[in-house]
């Protein structure tokens, strides 16, 4: 009797599944910061970004840094979403109740609220530079800005963030 061995799965989708499993949570966390704490929108943006990456996976998987490419796709997806957002949507300052394992949840909520008051482009610059710890050049490439544009936008965004936080910044820095 002839034994049949299962044929191996095509390499592309399996590799992509591994990539998505490894990078998915990171993309969601980045999207969460970009959206100012909207967990549902963050998941939608990460899913849309992964879908776009999947469509070009054969080419992307050969890049030196497919994770960086996926992050660029995520940021561009976020910025596109902000541009096309319907005027019928109403922005709210309340957050979904989410369990927090931070030592200081008030700091997290305050910073998310302050980030939410910045423009989408300013928020993207701050998240990439300070949360993702990207260099000025990497951020400039991701956002298609000049390095000097990233530096000036970052400086102005930090100043706005300090203005939004006001006296809360001093209180948070002491704790």
Short mmCIF file of N, CA and C in Angstrom, two decimals:
data_model
loop_
_atom_site.label_atom_id
_atom_site.label_comp_id
_atom_site.label_asym_id
_atom_site.label_seq_id
_atom_site.Cartn_x
_atom_site.Cartn_y
_atom_site.Cartn_z
N UNK A 1 0.85 -1.17 0.00
CA UNK A 1 0.00 0.00 0.00
C UNK A 1 0.89 1.24 0.00
N UNK A 2 0.57 2.16 -0.85
CA UNK A 2 1.35 3.37 -0.99
C UNK A 2 0.91 4.41 0.04
N UNK A 3 1.85 4.91 0.78
CA UNK A 3 1.55 5.97 1.76
C UNK A 3 1.63 7.32 1.09
N UNK A 4 0.65 8.11 1.38
CA UNK A 4 0.71 9.47 0.83
C UNK A 4 1.21 10.42 1.91
N UNK A 5 2.15 11.20 1.53
CA UNK A 5 2.66 12.20 2.47
C UNK A 5 2.02 13.52 2.14
N UNK A 6 1.67 14.26 3.17
CA UNK A 6 1.03 15.56 2.88
C UNK A 6 2.01 16.48 2.17
N UNK A 7 1.51 17.19 1.21
CA UNK A 7 2.38 18.13 0.51
C UNK A 7 2.61 19.34 1.40
N UNK A 8 3.81 19.88 1.33
CA UNK A 8 4.09 21.05 2.18
C UNK A 8 3.26 22.25 1.75
N UNK A 9 2.96 23.07 2.72
CA UNK A 9 2.18 24.27 2.44
C UNK A 9 3.01 25.24 1.63
N UNK A 10 2.39 26.06 0.83
CA UNK A 10 3.16 27.05 0.08
C UNK A 10 3.91 27.96 1.04
N UNK A 11 5.15 28.31 0.70
CA UNK A 11 5.99 29.06 1.64
C UNK A 11 5.47 30.44 1.98
N UNK A 12 4.84 31.16 1.07
CA UNK A 12 4.43 32.55 1.32
C UNK A 12 3.49 32.72 2.49
N UNK A 13 2.28 32.14 2.43
CA UNK A 13 1.32 32.37 3.51
C UNK A 13 1.80 31.87 4.86
N UNK A 14 2.51 30.74 4.89
CA UNK A 14 2.99 30.24 6.17
C UNK A 14 3.99 31.21 6.77
N UNK A 15 4.91 31.71 5.94
CA UNK A 15 5.87 32.70 6.43
C UNK A 15 5.15 33.95 6.93
N UNK A 16 4.13 34.34 6.21
CA UNK A 16 3.39 35.53 6.61
C UNK A 16 2.69 35.30 7.94
N UNK A 17 2.11 34.13 8.14
CA UNK A 17 1.45 33.83 9.42
C UNK A 17 2.44 33.96 10.57
N UNK A 18 3.62 33.44 10.39
CA UNK A 18 4.65 33.56 11.43
C UNK A 18 5.01 35.03 11.67
N UNK A 19 5.16 35.77 10.58
CA UNK A 19 5.46 37.19 10.70
C UNK A 19 4.35 37.92 11.44
N UNK A 20 3.10 37.67 11.03
CA UNK A 20 1.95 38.35 11.66
C UNK A 20 1.84 37.98 13.13
N UNK A 21 2.10 36.72 13.47
CA UNK A 21 2.04 36.30 14.87
C UNK A 21 3.14 36.98 15.68
N UNK A 22 4.31 37.15 15.08
CA UNK A 22 5.43 37.75 15.80
C UNK A 22 5.29 39.27 15.93
N UNK A 23 4.75 39.94 14.92
CA UNK A 23 4.73 41.41 14.91
C UNK A 23 3.35 42.00 15.17
N UNK A 24 2.31 41.19 15.19
CA UNK A 24 0.95 41.71 15.31
C UNK A 24 0.71 42.53 16.56
N UNK A 25 1.11 42.01 17.71
CA UNK A 25 0.88 42.75 18.97
C UNK A 25 1.64 44.08 18.98
N UNK A 26 2.84 44.08 18.43
CA UNK A 26 3.62 45.31 18.37
C UNK A 26 2.92 46.35 17.49
N UNK A 27 2.38 45.91 16.37
CA UNK A 27 1.65 46.82 15.49
C UNK A 27 0.41 47.37 16.18
N UNK A 28 -0.28 46.53 16.92
CA UNK A 28 -1.48 46.99 17.64
C UNK A 28 -1.10 48.01 18.71
N UNK A 29 -0.01 47.75 19.44
CA UNK A 29 0.42 48.72 20.46
C UNK A 29 0.77 50.06 19.83
N UNK A 30 1.48 50.02 18.72
CA UNK A 30 1.82 51.27 18.04
C UNK A 30 0.56 51.98 17.56
N UNK A 31 -0.36 51.23 16.97
CA UNK A 31 -1.62 51.82 16.50
C UNK A 31 -2.42 52.39 17.67
N UNK A 32 -2.37 51.73 18.81
CA UNK A 32 -3.08 52.21 20.01
C UNK A 32 -2.57 53.59 20.39
N UNK A 33 -1.27 53.78 20.34
CA UNK A 33 -0.72 55.10 20.65
C UNK A 33 -1.07 56.12 19.57
N UNK A 34 -1.01 55.70 18.32
CA UNK A 34 -1.34 56.61 17.24
C UNK A 34 -2.79 57.08 17.32
N UNK A 35 -3.69 56.20 17.72
CA UNK A 35 -5.11 56.56 17.77
C UNK A 35 -5.48 57.27 19.06
N UNK A 36 -4.54 57.46 19.95
CA UNK A 36 -4.84 58.16 21.19
C UNK A 36 -5.60 57.30 22.18
N UNK A 37 -5.45 55.98 22.08
CA UNK A 37 -6.05 55.09 23.06
C UNK A 37 -7.31 54.38 22.59
N UNK A 38 -7.64 54.44 21.32
CA UNK A 38 -8.82 53.75 20.80
C UNK A 38 -8.42 52.33 20.43
N UNK A 39 -8.68 51.38 21.33
CA UNK A 39 -8.24 50.00 21.14
C UNK A 39 -8.89 49.36 19.92
N UNK A 40 -10.16 49.64 19.69
CA UNK A 40 -10.86 49.02 18.57
C UNK A 40 -10.32 49.53 17.23
N UNK A 41 -10.12 50.83 17.13
CA UNK A 41 -9.56 51.39 15.91
C UNK A 41 -8.13 50.89 15.72
N UNK A 42 -7.38 50.77 16.80
CA UNK A 42 -6.00 50.28 16.71
C UNK A 42 -5.97 48.87 16.11
N UNK A 43 -6.87 48.02 16.56
CA UNK A 43 -6.93 46.65 16.02
C UNK A 43 -7.32 46.68 14.55
N UNK A 44 -8.27 47.54 14.20
CA UNK A 44 -8.68 47.65 12.80
C UNK A 44 -7.53 48.12 11.92
N UNK A 45 -6.80 49.13 12.37
CA UNK A 45 -5.68 49.66 11.59
C UNK A 45 -4.58 48.62 11.43
N UNK A 46 -4.27 47.90 12.52
CA UNK A 46 -3.24 46.87 12.44
C UNK A 46 -3.67 45.76 11.48
N UNK A 47 -4.93 45.39 11.54
CA UNK A 47 -5.43 44.35 10.65
C UNK A 47 -5.38 44.82 9.19
N UNK A 48 -5.76 46.05 8.96
CA UNK A 48 -5.71 46.58 7.59
C UNK A 48 -4.27 46.64 7.09
N UNK A 49 -3.35 47.07 7.95
CA UNK A 49 -1.94 47.13 7.57
C UNK A 49 -1.40 45.73 7.25
N UNK A 50 -1.73 44.76 8.09
CA UNK A 50 -1.28 43.39 7.82
C UNK A 50 -1.90 42.86 6.53
N UNK A 51 -3.12 43.23 6.25
CA UNK A 51 -3.75 42.82 4.99
C UNK A 51 -3.02 43.39 3.79
N UNK A 52 -2.61 44.64 3.89
CA UNK A 52 -1.86 45.26 2.80
C UNK A 52 -0.49 44.61 2.64
N UNK A 53 0.14 44.29 3.76
CA UNK A 53 1.44 43.62 3.71
C UNK A 53 1.29 42.23 3.09
N UNK A 54 0.24 41.53 3.46
CA UNK A 54 0.01 40.19 2.92
C UNK A 54 -0.12 40.22 1.39
N UNK A 55 -0.77 41.24 0.89
CA UNK A 55 -0.95 41.35 -0.56
C UNK A 55 0.35 41.45 -1.33
N UNK A 56 1.40 41.94 -0.69
CA UNK A 56 2.70 42.10 -1.34
C UNK A 56 3.77 41.27 -0.64
N UNK A 57 3.34 40.22 0.08
CA UNK A 57 4.26 39.49 0.95
C UNK A 57 5.45 38.89 0.21
N UNK A 58 5.26 38.39 -1.00
CA UNK A 58 6.38 37.77 -1.72
C UNK A 58 7.52 38.76 -1.89
N UNK A 59 7.21 39.99 -2.21
CA UNK A 59 8.23 41.02 -2.38
C UNK A 59 8.75 41.50 -1.02
N UNK A 60 7.85 41.72 -0.09
CA UNK A 60 8.22 42.27 1.22
C UNK A 60 9.07 41.29 2.01
N UNK A 61 8.78 40.00 1.90
CA UNK A 61 9.53 39.01 2.68
C UNK A 61 11.00 38.96 2.29
N UNK A 62 11.33 39.49 1.12
CA UNK A 62 12.74 39.51 0.69
C UNK A 62 13.47 40.77 1.14
N UNK A 63 12.77 41.70 1.73
CA UNK A 63 13.41 42.94 2.21
C UNK A 63 14.27 42.66 3.42
N UNK A 64 15.20 43.55 3.68
CA UNK A 64 16.05 43.41 4.87
C UNK A 64 15.24 43.58 6.15
N UNK A 65 14.23 44.44 6.12
CA UNK A 65 13.47 44.74 7.33
C UNK A 65 11.97 44.75 7.04
N UNK A 66 11.35 43.57 6.92
CA UNK A 66 9.91 43.55 6.66
C UNK A 66 9.10 44.15 7.81
N UNK A 67 9.61 44.09 9.04
CA UNK A 67 8.91 44.69 10.18
C UNK A 67 8.85 46.21 10.03
N UNK A 68 9.92 46.81 9.58
CA UNK A 68 9.93 48.25 9.34
C UNK A 68 8.97 48.65 8.24
N UNK A 69 8.90 47.82 7.21
CA UNK A 69 7.96 48.07 6.12
C UNK A 69 6.53 48.00 6.65
N UNK A 70 6.24 46.99 7.47
CA UNK A 70 4.90 46.84 8.03
C UNK A 70 4.55 48.04 8.91
N UNK A 71 5.51 48.54 9.64
CA UNK A 71 5.26 49.70 10.49
C UNK A 71 4.98 50.93 9.64
N UNK A 72 5.70 51.08 8.55
CA UNK A 72 5.44 52.20 7.64
C UNK A 72 4.03 52.09 7.07
N UNK A 73 3.63 50.89 6.68
CA UNK A 73 2.28 50.67 6.17
C UNK A 73 1.26 51.04 7.24
N UNK A 74 1.52 50.66 8.50
CA UNK A 74 0.60 50.98 9.59
C UNK A 74 0.45 52.50 9.75
N UNK A 75 1.55 53.21 9.78
CA UNK A 75 1.50 54.67 9.95
C UNK A 75 0.76 55.30 8.78
N UNK A 76 1.04 54.86 7.55
CA UNK A 76 0.35 55.41 6.39
C UNK A 76 -1.14 55.07 6.42
N UNK A 77 -1.49 53.89 6.91
CA UNK A 77 -2.89 53.51 7.05
C UNK A 77 -3.58 54.42 8.06
N UNK A 78 -2.90 54.69 9.17
CA UNK A 78 -3.45 55.60 10.18
C UNK A 78 -3.67 57.00 9.61
N UNK A 79 -2.65 57.52 8.92
CA UNK A 79 -2.76 58.87 8.38
C UNK A 79 -3.87 58.93 7.31
N UNK A 80 -4.00 57.90 6.50
CA UNK A 80 -5.08 57.85 5.51
C UNK A 80 -6.44 57.82 6.19
N UNK A 81 -6.53 57.04 7.25
CA UNK A 81 -7.79 56.96 8.00
C UNK A 81 -8.17 58.33 8.54
N UNK A 82 -7.20 59.05 9.07
CA UNK A 82 -7.48 60.38 9.63
C UNK A 82 -7.96 61.34 8.55
N UNK A 83 -7.39 61.23 7.35
CA UNK A 83 -7.77 62.14 6.27
C UNK A 83 -9.18 61.85 5.76
N UNK A 84 -9.56 60.59 5.73
CA UNK A 84 -10.85 60.24 5.15
C UNK A 84 -11.97 60.08 6.18
N UNK A 85 -11.64 60.29 7.44
CA UNK A 85 -12.64 60.10 8.49
C UNK A 85 -13.87 60.97 8.22
N UNK A 86 -14.99 60.38 8.37
CA UNK A 86 -16.25 61.06 8.10
C UNK A 86 -16.48 62.16 9.13
N UNK A 87 -17.09 63.24 8.69
CA UNK A 87 -17.39 64.32 9.62
C UNK A 87 -18.54 63.94 10.56
N UNK A 88 -19.22 62.82 10.26
CA UNK A 88 -20.31 62.36 11.11
C UNK A 88 -19.80 61.68 12.38
N UNK A 89 -18.53 61.30 12.38
CA UNK A 89 -17.99 60.66 13.58
C UNK A 89 -17.82 61.71 14.67
N UNK A 90 -18.07 61.28 15.89
CA UNK A 90 -17.89 62.19 17.01
C UNK A 90 -16.74 61.69 17.88
N UNK A 91 -15.80 62.59 18.10
CA UNK A 91 -14.66 62.25 18.93
C UNK A 91 -15.08 62.36 20.39
N UNK A 92 -14.61 61.43 21.20
CA UNK A 92 -14.94 61.45 22.62
C UNK A 92 -13.66 61.38 23.44
N UNK A 93 -13.74 61.89 24.63
CA UNK A 93 -12.55 61.85 25.49
C UNK A 93 -12.62 60.72 26.51
N UNK A 94 -13.59 59.84 26.37
CA UNK A 94 -13.68 58.71 27.28
C UNK A 94 -13.01 57.50 26.66
N UNK A 95 -12.38 56.71 27.50
CA UNK A 95 -11.66 55.53 27.04
C UNK A 95 -12.46 54.29 27.41
N UNK A 96 -12.30 53.28 26.59
CA UNK A 96 -12.92 51.99 26.92
C UNK A 96 -12.24 51.46 28.19
N UNK A 97 -13.03 50.79 29.00
CA UNK A 97 -12.44 50.23 30.22
C UNK A 97 -11.55 49.07 29.84
N UNK A 98 -10.28 49.21 30.18
CA UNK A 98 -9.29 48.20 29.84
C UNK A 98 -8.46 47.95 31.09
N UNK A 99 -8.17 46.69 31.36
CA UNK A 99 -7.32 46.37 32.50
C UNK A 99 -5.91 46.90 32.22
N UNK A 100 -5.33 47.55 33.19
CA UNK A 100 -4.01 48.13 33.04
C UNK A 100 -3.08 47.48 34.05
N UNK A 101 -1.92 47.07 33.57
CA UNK A 101 -0.96 46.46 34.47
C UNK A 101 0.18 47.42 34.80
N UNK A 102 0.02 48.68 34.43
CA UNK A 102 1.04 49.69 34.73
C UNK A 102 1.11 49.97 36.22
N UNK A 103 2.29 50.38 36.63
CA UNK A 103 2.45 50.79 38.03
C UNK A 103 1.70 52.10 38.28
N UNK A 104 1.61 52.95 37.25
CA UNK A 104 0.95 54.25 37.40
C UNK A 104 -0.05 54.46 36.26
N UNK A 105 -1.27 53.97 36.43
CA UNK A 105 -2.26 54.11 35.34
C UNK A 105 -2.65 55.55 35.06
N UNK A 106 -2.57 56.43 36.06
CA UNK A 106 -2.96 57.82 35.82
C UNK A 106 -2.00 58.48 34.83
N UNK A 107 -0.73 58.12 34.89
CA UNK A 107 0.24 58.65 33.95
C UNK A 107 -0.10 58.21 32.53
N UNK A 108 -0.43 56.94 32.38
CA UNK A 108 -0.78 56.40 31.06
C UNK A 108 -2.00 57.10 30.47
N UNK A 109 -3.04 57.25 31.27
CA UNK A 109 -4.28 57.88 30.79
C UNK A 109 -4.02 59.34 30.45
N UNK A 110 -3.26 60.02 31.28
CA UNK A 110 -2.96 61.44 31.03
C UNK A 110 -2.18 61.61 29.74
N UNK A 111 -1.18 60.76 29.52
CA UNK A 111 -0.38 60.87 28.31
C UNK A 111 -1.20 60.50 27.07
N UNK A 112 -2.04 59.49 27.17
CA UNK A 112 -2.89 59.12 26.04
C UNK A 112 -3.87 60.24 25.70
N UNK A 113 -4.43 60.85 26.74
CA UNK A 113 -5.34 61.97 26.51
C UNK A 113 -4.61 63.11 25.83
N UNK A 114 -3.41 63.42 26.30
CA UNK A 114 -2.63 64.51 25.71
C UNK A 114 -2.23 64.19 24.27
N UNK A 115 -1.83 62.95 24.01
CA UNK A 115 -1.50 62.56 22.63
C UNK A 115 -2.72 62.69 21.73
N UNK A 116 -3.89 62.37 22.25
CA UNK A 116 -5.12 62.44 21.48
C UNK A 116 -5.48 63.85 21.05
N UNK A 117 -4.94 64.85 21.71
CA UNK A 117 -5.23 66.24 21.37
C UNK A 117 -4.29 66.79 20.30
N UNK A 118 -3.26 66.03 19.95
CA UNK A 118 -2.33 66.46 18.90
C UNK A 118 -2.88 66.06 17.54
N UNK A 119 -2.36 66.70 16.50
CA UNK A 119 -2.76 66.32 15.15
C UNK A 119 -2.21 64.92 14.84
N UNK A 120 -2.78 64.28 13.86
CA UNK A 120 -2.36 62.92 13.50
C UNK A 120 -0.89 62.88 13.11
N UNK A 121 -0.43 63.84 12.35
CA UNK A 121 0.97 63.87 11.91
C UNK A 121 1.90 64.08 13.10
N UNK A 122 1.55 65.00 14.01
CA UNK A 122 2.38 65.24 15.20
C UNK A 122 2.43 64.00 16.08
N UNK A 123 1.29 63.36 16.25
CA UNK A 123 1.23 62.15 17.06
C UNK A 123 2.09 61.06 16.44
N UNK A 124 2.04 60.92 15.11
CA UNK A 124 2.84 59.92 14.43
C UNK A 124 4.33 60.18 14.64
N UNK A 125 4.74 61.43 14.54
CA UNK A 125 6.16 61.77 14.75
C UNK A 125 6.58 61.41 16.17
N UNK A 126 5.80 61.79 17.18
CA UNK A 126 6.18 61.51 18.56
C UNK A 126 6.19 60.02 18.87
N UNK A 127 5.21 59.30 18.36
CA UNK A 127 5.15 57.85 18.63
C UNK A 127 6.35 57.16 17.99
N UNK A 128 6.66 57.50 16.74
CA UNK A 128 7.78 56.85 16.08
C UNK A 128 9.11 57.23 16.72
N UNK A 129 9.27 58.50 17.05
CA UNK A 129 10.56 58.94 17.61
C UNK A 129 10.77 58.46 19.04
N UNK A 130 9.75 58.56 19.89
CA UNK A 130 9.98 58.32 21.30
C UNK A 130 9.42 57.01 21.81
N UNK A 131 8.37 56.49 21.21
CA UNK A 131 7.85 55.18 21.63
C UNK A 131 8.59 54.08 20.89
N UNK A 132 8.70 54.24 19.57
CA UNK A 132 9.36 53.23 18.75
C UNK A 132 10.87 53.41 18.74
N UNK A 133 11.35 54.51 19.29
CA UNK A 133 12.77 54.81 19.40
C UNK A 133 13.46 54.81 18.04
N UNK A 134 12.79 55.40 17.06
CA UNK A 134 13.37 55.49 15.74
C UNK A 134 14.23 56.74 15.65
N UNK A 135 15.22 56.68 14.79
CA UNK A 135 16.06 57.84 14.56
C UNK A 135 15.27 58.87 13.75
N UNK A 136 15.82 60.06 13.66
CA UNK A 136 15.19 61.12 12.87
C UNK A 136 15.08 60.67 11.42
N UNK A 137 16.13 60.04 10.91
CA UNK A 137 16.15 59.60 9.51
C UNK A 137 15.12 58.50 9.26
N UNK A 138 15.00 57.55 10.18
CA UNK A 138 14.02 56.48 10.02
C UNK A 138 12.59 57.04 10.04
N UNK A 139 12.36 57.97 10.96
CA UNK A 139 11.04 58.60 11.06
C UNK A 139 10.74 59.39 9.79
N UNK A 140 11.74 60.12 9.30
CA UNK A 140 11.56 60.90 8.08
C UNK A 140 11.22 59.99 6.90
N UNK A 141 11.89 58.86 6.81
CA UNK A 141 11.61 57.93 5.71
C UNK A 141 10.21 57.34 5.83
N UNK A 142 9.82 56.98 7.04
CA UNK A 142 8.50 56.39 7.25
C UNK A 142 7.39 57.38 6.91
N UNK A 143 7.55 58.62 7.33
CA UNK A 143 6.50 59.63 7.14
C UNK A 143 6.67 60.45 5.86
N UNK A 144 7.72 60.14 5.10
CA UNK A 144 8.02 60.86 3.87
C UNK A 144 8.19 62.36 4.13
N UNK A 145 8.98 62.66 5.13
CA UNK A 145 9.34 64.04 5.47
C UNK A 145 10.85 64.18 5.38
N UNK A 146 11.33 65.38 5.40
CA UNK A 146 12.77 65.59 5.47
C UNK A 146 13.19 65.44 6.94
N UNK A 147 14.46 65.09 7.18
CA UNK A 147 14.91 65.01 8.58
C UNK A 147 14.72 66.32 9.35
N UNK A 148 14.95 67.45 8.69
CA UNK A 148 14.72 68.72 9.39
C UNK A 148 13.24 68.92 9.69
N UNK A 149 12.38 68.44 8.80
CA UNK A 149 10.93 68.51 9.04
C UNK A 149 10.53 67.68 10.25
N UNK A 150 11.15 66.51 10.40
CA UNK A 150 10.86 65.66 11.56
C UNK A 150 11.33 66.35 12.84
N UNK A 151 12.52 66.94 12.80
CA UNK A 151 13.04 67.61 14.00
C UNK A 151 12.14 68.79 14.40
N UNK A 152 11.77 69.62 13.42
CA UNK A 152 10.94 70.79 13.77
C UNK A 152 9.55 70.36 14.20
N UNK A 153 8.96 69.37 13.51
CA UNK A 153 7.62 68.89 13.89
C UNK A 153 7.67 68.26 15.27
N UNK A 154 8.74 67.52 15.54
CA UNK A 154 8.89 66.89 16.85
C UNK A 154 9.00 67.94 17.94
N UNK A 155 9.78 68.96 17.69
CA UNK A 155 9.95 70.03 18.68
C UNK A 155 8.62 70.74 18.95
N UNK A 156 7.89 71.08 17.87
CA UNK A 156 6.61 71.76 18.05
C UNK A 156 5.58 70.85 18.72
N UNK A 157 5.60 69.56 18.36
CA UNK A 157 4.64 68.62 18.96
C UNK A 157 4.92 68.43 20.44
N UNK A 158 6.19 68.36 20.81
CA UNK A 158 6.53 68.24 22.23
C UNK A 158 6.11 69.50 22.99
N UNK A 159 6.27 70.65 22.36
CA UNK A 159 5.86 71.90 23.00
C UNK A 159 4.34 71.91 23.20
N UNK A 160 3.60 71.46 22.19
CA UNK A 160 2.13 71.37 22.32
C UNK A 160 1.75 70.38 23.40
N UNK A 161 2.46 69.26 23.45
CA UNK A 161 2.19 68.24 24.46
C UNK A 161 2.42 68.82 25.86
N UNK A 162 3.49 69.57 26.02
CA UNK A 162 3.75 70.23 27.31
C UNK A 162 2.65 71.22 27.64
N UNK A 163 2.17 71.92 26.61
CA UNK A 163 1.08 72.88 26.82
C UNK A 163 -0.22 72.19 27.23
N UNK A 164 -0.50 71.06 26.62
CA UNK A 164 -1.71 70.31 26.96
C UNK A 164 -1.62 69.76 28.37
N UNK A 165 -0.45 69.23 28.71
CA UNK A 165 -0.27 68.65 30.05
C UNK A 165 -0.20 69.73 31.12
N UNK A 166 0.34 70.89 30.78
CA UNK A 166 0.40 72.01 31.73
C UNK A 166 1.00 71.62 33.06
N UNK A 167 0.28 71.95 34.13
CA UNK A 167 0.77 71.68 35.47
C UNK A 167 0.79 70.19 35.78
N UNK A 168 0.00 69.42 35.05
CA UNK A 168 -0.01 67.97 35.27
C UNK A 168 1.36 67.37 34.99
N UNK A 169 2.12 67.99 34.08
CA UNK A 169 3.44 67.49 33.74
C UNK A 169 4.36 67.52 34.94
N UNK A 170 4.33 68.60 35.70
CA UNK A 170 5.16 68.69 36.90
C UNK A 170 4.75 67.65 37.94
N UNK A 171 3.43 67.47 38.10
CA UNK A 171 2.94 66.47 39.05
C UNK A 171 3.35 65.06 38.63
N UNK A 172 3.24 64.77 37.34
CA UNK A 172 3.59 63.44 36.84
C UNK A 172 5.10 63.18 36.93
N UNK A 173 5.90 64.22 36.72
CA UNK A 173 7.35 64.06 36.77
C UNK A 173 7.81 63.75 38.20
N UNK A 174 7.10 64.26 39.17
CA UNK A 174 7.49 64.02 40.58
C UNK A 174 7.13 62.63 41.06
N UNK A 175 6.10 62.01 40.50
CA UNK A 175 5.68 60.69 41.00
C UNK A 175 6.50 59.58 40.45
#
